[in-house]
XYZ file of C-alpha atoms in Angstrom:
727
model
C 59.518 97.783 51.113
C 61.489 96.714 48.442
C 59.221 93.448 48.043
C 56.158 95.289 47.830
C 57.421 97.751 44.858
C 58.169 94.508 43.028
C 54.932 92.472 43.510
C 53.263 96.015 42.003
C 55.303 96.056 39.287
C 55.188 92.424 38.324
C 51.300 92.565 39.022
C 51.090 95.425 36.268
C 53.717 93.881 33.975
C 51.302 90.645 33.797
C 48.998 93.127 31.755
C 51.569 94.639 29.815
C 52.458 91.389 28.309
C 49.246 90.259 27.620
C 48.665 93.517 25.901
C 51.951 93.398 24.105
C 51.866 89.490 23.171
C 48.009 88.764 22.784
C 45.818 91.615 23.111
C 42.024 91.375 23.866
C 40.389 88.072 22.830
C 43.973 86.255 22.712
C 45.331 83.895 25.418
C 49.038 83.135 26.648
C 49.781 80.640 29.095
C 50.435 81.647 32.411
C 54.320 80.013 32.485
C 54.859 81.981 28.983
C 54.094 85.118 31.101
C 55.781 84.701 34.204
C 59.181 84.277 32.391
C 58.955 87.579 30.733
C 57.592 89.472 33.796
C 60.536 87.583 35.416
C 63.154 88.656 33.074
C 61.825 92.532 33.050
C 62.119 92.184 37.120
C 64.686 90.388 37.839
C 63.994 88.391 41.242
C 65.974 89.175 44.471
C 67.867 86.818 46.848
C 64.628 86.732 49.344
C 62.244 86.463 45.664
C 64.041 83.709 44.700
C 63.782 81.329 47.557
C 62.074 77.983 46.812
C 58.640 77.171 48.774
C 58.044 74.314 50.041
C 54.744 74.011 48.955
C 55.546 73.709 45.155
C 59.298 74.171 44.548
C 58.344 77.668 42.561
C 60.388 80.966 43.756
C 58.729 82.900 46.621
C 58.138 85.526 44.216
C 56.278 83.017 41.645
C 53.966 82.008 44.135
C 52.927 85.729 45.587
C 52.707 86.021 41.628
C 49.643 83.653 41.421
C 47.740 85.069 44.315
C 47.980 88.205 42.894
C 46.583 87.026 39.760
C 43.661 86.181 41.896
C 42.923 89.604 42.815
C 43.432 90.748 38.873
C 40.543 88.397 37.951
C 38.108 89.558 40.540
C 38.902 93.093 39.736
C 37.407 92.424 36.371
C 41.095 92.883 34.739
C 41.980 89.750 33.601
C 40.259 86.008 32.701
C 41.681 82.833 33.469
C 40.537 80.196 30.916
C 37.949 77.967 32.731
C 39.095 74.682 31.531
C 42.243 75.475 34.220
C 44.745 74.900 31.651
C 46.219 77.863 32.426
C 45.652 80.226 29.502
C 45.200 83.993 30.554
C 43.897 87.024 28.394
C 43.223 90.556 29.336
C 40.152 92.656 29.531
C 38.473 95.727 28.142
C 38.820 97.133 31.471
C 42.182 95.903 32.422
C 43.752 97.794 29.525
C 41.819 100.662 30.509
C 43.774 100.349 33.935
C 46.857 100.553 32.177
C 46.085 103.749 30.762
C 44.378 105.083 33.649
C 47.362 104.082 36.273
C 50.522 104.173 34.766
C 52.395 104.264 37.834
C 52.359 100.613 39.408
C 51.882 101.332 42.746
C 48.672 103.535 42.017
C 47.628 100.498 40.046
C 48.249 97.471 42.636
C 46.470 99.664 45.257
C 43.084 100.347 42.483
C 43.433 96.460 41.967
C 43.329 95.727 45.545
C 40.515 98.570 46.636
C 38.431 97.087 43.658
C 38.721 93.233 44.293
C 38.047 93.736 48.094
C 35.035 95.461 46.990
C 34.166 92.681 44.626
C 34.491 90.572 47.726
C 32.380 92.765 49.731
C 29.663 93.206 47.428
C 29.054 89.359 46.898
C 29.052 89.418 50.995
C 26.251 92.293 51.550
C 24.265 90.657 48.337
C 24.391 87.525 50.147
C 23.588 88.579 53.628
C 20.547 91.221 52.621
C 18.935 88.025 50.395
C 19.119 85.336 52.932
C 15.609 86.403 54.645
C 14.187 86.137 51.388
C 15.420 84.009 49.257
C 17.031 80.370 49.346
C 20.649 81.480 48.648
C 23.330 79.528 46.921
C 25.721 77.928 49.155
C 28.476 78.178 47.339
C 30.243 80.588 44.397
C 29.715 77.171 41.906
C 25.677 77.241 42.627
C 26.292 81.025 42.086
C 27.654 80.047 38.395
C 25.088 78.338 37.654
C 22.378 80.771 38.705
C 24.056 83.345 36.510
C 24.450 81.902 33.667
C 20.772 80.427 33.656
C 19.819 84.133 34.191
C 20.853 84.373 30.477
C 18.385 82.065 29.314
C 15.729 83.356 30.987
C 16.718 87.322 29.424
C 17.582 86.198 26.165
C 15.665 82.657 25.481
C 12.284 83.225 27.490
C 11.827 86.434 26.969
C 13.524 87.539 23.819
C 13.542 84.523 21.957
C 17.153 84.618 20.996
C 20.184 82.797 21.019
C 22.224 82.765 24.014
C 25.384 81.700 22.275
C 24.599 84.276 19.407
C 22.360 86.735 20.576
C 19.969 88.661 17.760
C 19.184 85.095 16.346
C 15.468 84.280 16.950
C 16.206 80.152 17.211
C 14.139 79.790 20.718
C 10.842 81.339 18.463
C 8.051 79.456 17.841
C 9.089 78.360 14.284
C 12.527 77.065 14.901
C 11.502 75.623 18.072
C 8.317 74.005 16.080
C 10.857 72.459 13.012
C 13.575 71.208 15.673
C 10.877 69.500 17.891
C 8.843 67.995 14.631
C 12.822 66.604 13.110
C 13.463 65.149 16.967
C 10.147 63.474 17.707
C 10.422 61.452 13.956
C 14.047 60.677 14.389
C 15.364 57.138 15.214
C 18.088 56.911 17.361
C 21.291 55.378 15.207
C 21.569 51.663 16.199
C 25.122 50.713 18.012
C 25.984 54.775 18.544
C 25.856 56.733 21.237
C 23.573 59.861 22.052
C 26.161 62.228 20.332
C 26.825 59.667 17.565
C 23.694 59.585 16.866
C 23.146 63.304 16.259
C 24.759 63.823 13.165
C 22.283 61.601 11.514
C 19.291 62.808 13.411
C 20.464 66.462 12.361
C 22.104 65.896 9.131
C 19.445 67.977 6.992
C 18.879 70.918 9.939
C 19.623 74.659 9.180
C 22.314 76.142 11.315
C 19.370 77.579 13.436
C 18.321 73.969 14.357
C 21.836 72.837 15.086
C 22.507 75.709 17.535
C 19.056 75.658 19.454
C 20.100 72.073 19.624
C 23.667 73.100 21.422
C 21.682 75.366 23.665
C 18.936 72.814 24.679
C 22.216 70.168 25.685
C 23.904 73.365 27.529
C 20.689 73.909 29.419
C 20.214 69.876 30.377
C 24.194 69.710 31.920
C 24.343 72.987 33.052
C 23.366 72.454 37.092
C 24.874 69.043 36.959
C 27.446 68.588 39.308
C 28.488 64.954 39.732
C 29.049 62.701 36.799
C 30.061 64.891 34.075
C 32.504 67.568 34.269
C 33.810 70.527 32.778
C 35.052 69.192 29.656
C 32.942 66.601 29.148
C 29.993 69.075 28.762
C 32.203 71.231 26.616
C 32.381 68.262 24.448
C 29.098 67.104 24.107
C 27.858 70.943 23.026
C 30.563 71.594 20.795
C 30.055 68.178 19.102
C 26.726 69.607 17.787
C 27.953 73.449 17.437
C 30.982 71.521 15.105
C 27.794 70.063 12.618
C 26.988 74.126 11.584
C 28.272 75.378 8.685
C 29.431 78.547 10.709
C 29.658 77.559 14.391
C 29.910 79.963 17.096
C 31.410 79.826 20.160
C 30.239 79.030 23.460
C 30.246 82.110 25.701
C 32.841 82.450 28.825
C 29.860 82.485 31.247
C 28.511 79.226 30.565
C 32.159 77.516 29.712
C 32.718 78.854 33.618
C 29.244 77.678 34.659
C 30.016 73.784 33.294
C 32.837 74.078 35.561
C 30.603 74.629 38.734
C 27.413 72.833 38.984
C 24.508 72.628 41.975
C 22.883 69.267 42.481
C 24.047 65.591 41.833
C 21.153 64.371 39.591
C 21.335 60.416 39.939
C 21.931 58.672 36.902
C 18.617 59.558 35.399
C 19.414 62.664 33.748
C 23.287 61.652 32.663
C 21.598 58.378 30.638
C 17.871 59.505 29.563
C 19.517 62.300 27.596
C 16.835 61.897 24.334
C 13.907 62.159 26.691
C 15.808 65.463 28.261
C 16.067 67.067 24.798
C 12.325 65.855 24.132
C 11.080 67.205 27.804
C 13.142 70.880 26.897
C 12.003 70.735 23.550
C 8.212 70.682 24.880
C 9.014 73.324 27.506
C 10.025 75.935 24.481
C 6.621 74.849 22.634
C 4.409 75.166 25.427
C 6.399 78.561 26.556
C 5.789 80.013 22.746
C 2.184 79.002 23.390
C 1.860 80.984 26.180
C 0.402 84.987 25.681
C 2.792 87.763 27.036
C 0.812 88.365 30.425
C 1.228 84.382 31.088
C 4.718 84.386 30.523
C 5.461 87.587 32.655
C 3.544 85.897 35.753
C 5.313 82.131 35.355
C 8.909 84.368 35.429
C 7.589 86.166 38.302
C 5.857 83.423 40.323
C 7.840 80.322 41.015
C 4.264 78.464 41.276
C 3.152 79.310 38.046
C 6.275 78.053 36.298
C 5.941 74.877 38.113
C 2.865 73.931 37.023
C 3.773 74.826 33.428
C 7.139 72.186 33.889
C 4.658 69.490 35.558
C 2.554 70.006 33.057
C 4.317 69.350 30.372
C 3.481 65.470 28.187
C 5.794 62.809 28.128
C 7.718 60.713 30.330
C 7.615 61.875 34.074
C 11.292 62.017 34.674
C 10.879 64.018 37.998
C 14.825 65.001 38.145
C 14.707 66.858 34.819
C 11.701 68.505 35.111
C 12.602 69.780 39.257
C 15.918 70.736 37.271
C 13.973 73.117 34.888
C 12.202 74.484 37.845
C 15.360 75.231 39.535
C 17.135 76.918 36.935
C 14.269 79.944 36.341
C 13.425 80.183 39.851
C 16.698 78.990 42.131
C 16.124 81.556 44.790
C 12.916 79.079 45.311
C 13.037 75.507 44.605
C 16.963 75.315 45.478
C 19.425 72.609 44.541
C 17.718 69.293 45.813
C 16.104 67.685 42.824
C 15.463 64.526 44.423
C 11.597 64.095 45.607
C 12.800 61.703 48.345
C 15.170 63.865 49.638
C 13.081 66.836 49.526
C 10.243 64.988 51.693
C 12.961 63.517 54.466
C 14.393 67.059 54.700
C 10.678 69.092 55.658
C 9.937 66.356 57.923
C 13.332 67.007 59.717
C 13.709 70.132 59.521
C 9.742 70.825 60.354
C 10.359 72.341 63.875
C 11.983 75.484 62.350
C 8.332 76.626 61.187
C 6.304 75.240 64.079
C 5.700 71.915 62.806
C 3.047 72.910 60.743
C 3.316 71.649 57.199
C 0.952 72.348 54.209
C 0.101 70.104 51.367
C 2.677 72.079 49.017
C 6.221 70.285 49.368
C 7.984 72.901 48.266
C 6.266 75.731 49.997
C 7.283 74.254 53.301
C 10.812 73.528 52.392
C 11.487 77.408 51.205
C 9.906 78.428 54.529
C 12.721 76.390 56.379
C 15.287 77.341 54.372
C 14.694 80.916 54.875
C 13.985 80.551 58.606
C 17.576 78.651 59.221
C 19.552 81.183 57.258
C 17.765 83.838 59.090
C 18.968 81.980 62.265
C 22.524 81.410 60.844
C 22.931 84.416 59.196
C 24.377 81.894 56.446
C 23.583 79.949 53.414
C 22.962 76.266 53.946
C 23.309 73.071 52.671
C 21.327 69.998 53.606
C 23.908 67.805 52.440
C 26.538 68.806 54.474
C 27.413 68.912 58.378
C 25.899 69.704 60.458
C 22.382 69.447 58.644
C 22.993 66.430 56.663
C 22.840 64.130 59.715
C 19.694 65.657 60.669
C 17.774 63.880 57.757
C 19.933 61.100 56.177
C 20.554 57.854 57.780
C 23.925 56.096 57.598
C 22.663 53.648 55.253
C 21.217 56.039 52.263
C 22.776 56.372 49.567
C 23.975 59.977 48.699
C 23.038 59.991 45.381
C 18.998 60.926 44.290
C 17.535 57.711 42.597
C 14.215 57.530 40.428
C 13.197 54.880 38.807
C 13.183 54.979 34.859
C 10.645 53.175 33.199
C 12.842 51.316 30.169
C 16.284 51.918 28.708
C 17.117 53.794 26.415
C 18.380 52.387 23.097
C 21.346 53.879 23.822
C 22.278 55.227 27.183
C 25.075 57.589 27.943
C 27.932 55.302 29.183
C 28.784 56.286 32.906
C 32.717 56.079 33.793
C 33.672 54.484 36.939
C 34.003 56.757 39.894
C 37.502 56.856 39.468
C 36.992 58.869 36.193
C 38.489 56.003 34.040
C 37.808 52.402 32.994
C 41.046 50.226 33.574
C 40.290 48.169 30.583
C 40.165 51.327 28.415
C 44.120 52.283 29.160
C 46.193 51.326 26.270
C 48.484 48.753 28.615
C 49.473 47.223 24.976
C 51.276 50.300 23.993
C 52.608 51.548 27.288
C 53.922 47.583 27.598
C 55.673 48.402 24.523
C 57.236 51.659 25.502
C 57.911 50.853 28.783
C 59.488 47.400 27.782
C 57.936 45.396 30.432
C 55.111 43.265 30.888
C 51.617 44.063 29.544
C 50.382 41.617 31.938
C 52.046 43.357 35.049
C 51.043 46.727 33.806
C 47.720 45.344 34.040
C 47.808 44.676 37.219
C 48.937 48.301 38.516
C 46.133 49.626 36.552
C 43.818 47.454 37.863
C 45.397 48.177 41.212
C 44.829 51.857 41.148
C 41.319 51.804 39.946
C 40.269 49.667 42.572
C 41.714 51.206 45.554
C 42.968 54.977 44.186
C 46.630 54.601 45.498
C 49.587 52.485 44.589
C 53.252 53.132 45.257
C 56.266 52.003 43.144
C 59.388 50.504 45.276
C 62.502 49.324 44.821
C 66.492 50.496 44.553
C 67.863 53.306 42.730
C 67.792 52.942 38.580
C 64.772 50.840 38.231
C 62.861 53.554 36.429
C 60.179 53.706 38.875
C 59.308 57.844 38.488
C 59.385 56.943 34.606
C 56.927 53.772 35.058
C 55.064 56.402 36.968
C 54.653 58.851 34.413
C 53.959 57.218 31.877
C 50.726 55.479 33.608
C 49.655 58.519 34.748
C 49.897 59.585 31.389
C 48.324 56.355 30.227
C 45.271 57.087 32.289
C 44.552 60.668 31.538
C 44.997 59.970 27.801
C 41.161 60.553 26.994
C 41.338 63.438 29.777
C 42.314 64.540 32.917
C 45.321 65.913 35.149
C 48.727 65.014 36.239
C 50.194 66.560 39.114
C 53.900 65.905 40.092
C 55.691 66.818 43.509
C 58.220 65.478 45.217
C 58.666 65.047 48.966
C 61.691 65.105 51.081
C 62.440 65.594 55.034
C 61.296 69.174 55.754
C 57.754 68.494 54.227
C 55.011 68.898 56.149
C 50.873 68.596 56.029
C 50.871 72.668 55.783
C 53.046 71.997 52.483
C 50.588 68.873 51.426
C 47.493 70.209 51.557
C 46.796 73.353 53.679
C 48.144 75.589 56.422
C 48.868 79.314 57.464
C 52.043 81.231 55.637
C 53.736 84.258 56.555
C 53.456 86.739 53.966
C 53.869 90.599 53.573
C 51.035 92.640 53.582
C 50.662 95.825 51.350
C 51.473 98.185 54.788
C 54.790 96.126 54.773
C 53.566 94.144 57.945
C 53.727 90.389 58.436
C 50.436 88.373 58.250
C 49.507 84.580 58.280
C 47.552 83.574 55.141
C 45.712 80.345 54.433
C 47.416 78.760 51.840
C 46.267 75.366 49.807
C 48.754 72.556 48.649
C 49.313 69.967 45.564
C 46.386 67.827 47.148
C 43.961 70.719 47.813
C 44.328 71.622 44.330
C 44.079 68.775 42.372
C 41.109 67.426 44.795
C 39.409 71.020 43.763
C 39.628 70.542 39.929
C 38.738 66.806 40.154
C 35.304 67.871 41.969
C 35.235 70.141 39.119
C 35.554 67.294 36.341
C 34.272 64.057 38.473
C 34.243 62.238 34.724
C 38.274 62.143 34.295
C 40.694 60.902 36.388
C 43.372 63.341 38.326
C 46.719 61.903 39.366
C 48.767 63.611 41.837
C 52.075 61.699 41.308
C 54.289 61.795 44.620
C 58.039 61.174 44.038
C 60.347 59.517 46.665
C 57.124 59.141 49.035
C 58.959 57.703 51.719
C 61.714 60.535 52.225
C 58.703 62.592 54.559
C 57.555 61.451 57.945
C 54.169 60.191 56.153
C 52.023 60.191 59.167
C 52.710 63.473 59.906
C 52.402 64.955 56.193
C 49.156 62.858 55.649
C 47.366 63.603 59.579
C 43.806 63.002 59.314
C 44.097 62.430 55.510
C 44.915 58.972 56.066
C 41.375 58.384 56.687
C 40.067 59.755 53.179
C 42.503 57.302 51.512
C 40.201 54.811 52.353
C 36.334 56.514 52.833
C 36.600 58.543 49.760
C 33.585 60.885 49.435
C 33.453 60.914 52.907
C 33.829 64.331 54.650
C 36.462 64.592 58.043
C 37.020 67.636 60.014
C 40.293 69.188 59.234
C 43.451 70.448 61.087
C 42.723 74.040 59.831
C 39.510 75.905 60.607
C 38.291 77.016 57.038
C 40.811 75.122 55.155
C 38.312 72.548 53.520
C 36.083 73.306 49.870
C 34.378 77.105 50.363
C 35.940 77.518 53.821
C 34.386 74.846 55.376
C 35.967 73.328 58.236
C 35.613 69.533 56.705
C 36.533 67.639 53.312
C 36.081 65.143 51.519
C 38.937 63.660 48.827
C 36.681 62.964 45.528
C 37.399 59.226 43.974
C 38.901 60.644 41.184
C 41.947 61.653 42.289
C 44.555 58.862 42.248
C 47.413 58.839 44.155
C 51.005 56.994 42.574
C 53.907 57.265 45.016
C 57.536 56.470 43.918
C 59.775 54.693 47.297
C 63.378 54.004 47.120
C 63.888 51.218 49.293
C 67.954 51.881 49.493
C 66.723 54.836 51.447
C 63.822 53.259 53.401
C 62.380 49.385 53.457
C 58.530 49.015 53.435
C 58.714 47.430 56.589
C 59.658 50.871 58.381
C 56.116 52.367 56.651
C 53.995 52.876 59.254
C 50.805 50.090 59.263
C 48.157 52.936 57.720
C 50.121 53.342 55.059
C 51.067 50.041 53.837
C 47.339 48.974 54.717
C 45.868 52.088 52.325
C 48.384 51.335 49.108
C 49.028 48.722 46.641
C 52.896 47.892 46.476
C 54.445 46.994 43.201
C 57.903 46.442 43.206
C 60.607 47.304 40.741
C 63.881 45.708 40.981
C 67.120 44.344 38.691
C 65.974 40.897 39.944
C 62.460 40.296 39.384
C 60.073 40.612 36.658
C 59.247 43.044 35.184
C 62.469 44.725 35.012
C 64.410 41.873 35.119
C 65.535 40.952 31.366
C 64.561 44.279 30.320
C 68.307 45.201 28.979
C 68.009 42.202 26.586
C 64.605 43.580 25.441
C 66.086 47.127 25.241
C 69.356 45.939 22.657
C 67.045 44.130 20.281
C 65.458 47.408 19.467
C 68.786 49.561 20.041
C 72.040 47.253 19.221
C 74.870 47.664 21.736
C 78.596 46.744 21.255
C 79.052 45.802 24.934
C 77.361 43.471 26.215
C 75.638 45.230 28.637
C 72.766 42.720 30.217
C 76.181 40.495 30.995
C 78.206 43.740 32.334
C 74.944 44.270 34.624
C 74.614 40.706 35.610
C 78.194 41.301 36.529
C 78.097 44.077 38.796
C 75.076 43.401 40.765
C 76.423 39.910 41.287
C 79.024 41.700 43.383
C 76.650 43.644 45.814
C 75.659 41.442 48.603
C 72.682 43.398 49.760
C 69.564 43.081 47.595
C 68.144 47.000 48.349
C 71.845 48.069 47.331
C 71.745 46.503 43.854
C 71.182 49.051 40.947
C 68.686 49.456 38.319
C 69.338 48.940 34.353
C 68.110 52.918 33.823
C 71.454 54.082 33.295
C 72.181 51.682 30.389
C 68.873 52.164 28.232
C 69.639 54.809 26.156
C 69.175 54.540 22.226
C 72.563 55.767 20.858
C 75.471 52.844 20.807
C 77.644 53.559 24.050
C 81.171 53.685 23.244
C 84.134 52.931 25.979
C 84.108 56.610 26.216
C 80.645 56.406 27.311
C 80.364 53.754 29.515
C 83.258 54.974 31.320
C 81.383 58.364 31.961
C 78.466 56.275 33.377
C 80.732 54.606 35.921
C 82.737 57.644 36.997
C 79.858 59.734 37.027
C 76.909 58.125 37.980
C 77.301 54.508 39.428
C 80.719 54.402 41.140
C 78.970 57.556 43.615
C 76.128 55.929 44.204
C 78.066 52.324 45.117
C 80.265 54.523 47.588
C 77.592 55.863 49.366
C 76.070 52.525 49.685
C 79.119 50.823 50.719
C 80.015 53.800 53.190
C 81.762 52.110 56.347
C 82.250 48.505 55.001
C 85.684 48.361 54.080
C 85.113 47.682 50.507
C 87.097 48.604 47.810
C 84.248 50.259 45.535
C 86.846 51.170 42.740
C 88.657 47.922 42.621
C 85.460 45.814 43.477
C 83.231 47.440 40.892
C 85.543 49.177 38.413
C 84.412 48.607 34.732
C 87.770 46.971 33.385
C 87.386 44.555 36.133
C 84.176 43.876 35.059
C 84.446 43.890 31.166
C 87.311 41.609 31.924
C 84.930 39.021 34.051
C 81.860 39.183 31.289
C 84.666 38.160 28.387
C 85.753 35.414 30.518
C 82.582 34.149 31.330
C 81.843 34.433 27.476
C 84.869 32.441 26.581
C 84.112 29.895 29.020
C 80.434 29.463 27.712
C 82.108 28.827 24.364
C 84.610 26.650 25.038
C 82.242 24.383 26.945
C 79.792 24.955 24.286
C 82.315 23.448 21.415
C 83.417 20.717 23.630
C 79.780 19.424 23.804
C 79.945 19.369 20.455
C 82.799 17.401 19.970
C 82.473 13.571 19.954
C 83.991 11.669 22.691
C 86.856 9.640 20.788
C 86.521 6.507 23.539
C 82.797 6.442 22.760
C 83.636 6.344 19.082
């Protein structure tokens, strides 16, 4: 009961903190909110236990899940960009006033969130026999955002971003269309780089209209461009306005969703897409009221309007516009070839009788399947995809492009970055490592998707891994850090059922997702950015047990595999595919376990790069370091002498212990030896009869280095002295 009371108090306290320190419209970082909540409601011993999933206290993990209930209740807003910014809503403020007791607040929150989920399920079930139902929440978000364009842009002629401004009127549309038709693309510039020149003399209304046109174009795209890139493209136009406006939250959230993979046409032919949407807006304004009403009621009338627009055929873009206004009829399949194949494969659902209208037949097929299955369907997932797509078929709809644009949008690698664009020169300077070696590492990560940095302690494996991850994500993306240990499991890493105390005080098991699942979800929403999972001490866990069937996905990205736990995939599916822009960087301490002891499946799927004090790129790093940070003591020679006394190569010590910018005194060196190096050496030489304190004593090492230096000096002087016999 105590844990239940604390959960309720902390959940309510979350909104209290947001109201006190922010208020409506002001965001706070989730971690900052938790710090205050934890301070006000300290954790007991049970709540302080660290979970194996992400190393957080049990109460922190539980609080995270409670925040989802706050969101579903309509009391909390989370930033769509995934950066962990939260804000309280007006409904949340009212809830604090209406439910001053934490128990009442918590009970109402759970009831509202459950009601919201029940309402969604009931609405879906009711719609199955009559409309093409969205197969997941991402598609539903796109449809909800598109409905704003229907209500405000098409029906009222007003801005979606700034309601009341008549930017979709005939006047503003005509002005922007004439300007766009006459504007020349700026040579050697990208689409967004050309816009400031093309819109230089445009009014704020025209610029706002262009931003909303671009929004309509990128809104349903799920592959190839992610939430942050969509926002960047739209904001690049809004920032040209004298008085910019914000992108509505509903649109921003929908940018992180998407409904279909459009192929390359919709992403590389932006000028033609803009022209087509402006043609549609112009044709729409030319219709009388009755004709407009009929087009919004009848999908086939709307289709006729879209297909009759002048300009490039552009089938995927035209179908996208049809889908956005009538998603319940046309569905998220923009490829004409895919639609034909699907109709042929499932014609039996409508008695094998096909009409001359492909869209009508597909609608009939979908309604039959939905009614039969009692759930929405997705033709691009099992069990349906295998019925119409041959293994050799491309998963991406391809459409012929009559001629290339003067400056098409640059399509990034499926990894989310180009290895040549990573600033390896800067990394090399910061890390004091070979640029050529760093280039090879980045190139291997780009090629294979996963690498391991291995070597003995102190060689900077984790430091280098974090630097490489930061370099790859410098232009956008995310980095998650976890550490493996002997008790780490598949359930911790990916997904599994965990015990949890219910509101009634009973023990229940709840499906929880681990770091790999979460970063894959982020990567799927932002396919044009790299998302790095950094696994420290990767060899300390039982890798076969932790990865399980996920080994397969490391080699075959974007190919789904059935999972161990039912419903643990995306959107409750039983299968899962690892996006190609999820990158894994592991670090491995070879003093604990040799590469030879890793199973062959792991060795085959990763590229390995050694960091060892005897070999490049680590060898000589102390010499390079003291060029920037001069030292009193001969650190390179001291470390060489230390490692020369260690017989086993994997027991040798890396130089990171001495890579400090300050000038090290005798006391500093003594502390490093007594607190770090000697305990490590004692462990490595346990049972070998080696007197570690005597063999590796700092005084002994310094004496040997001084003797060698003096001997070298004497030899040098002798070499420079003329031989009297031969003189």
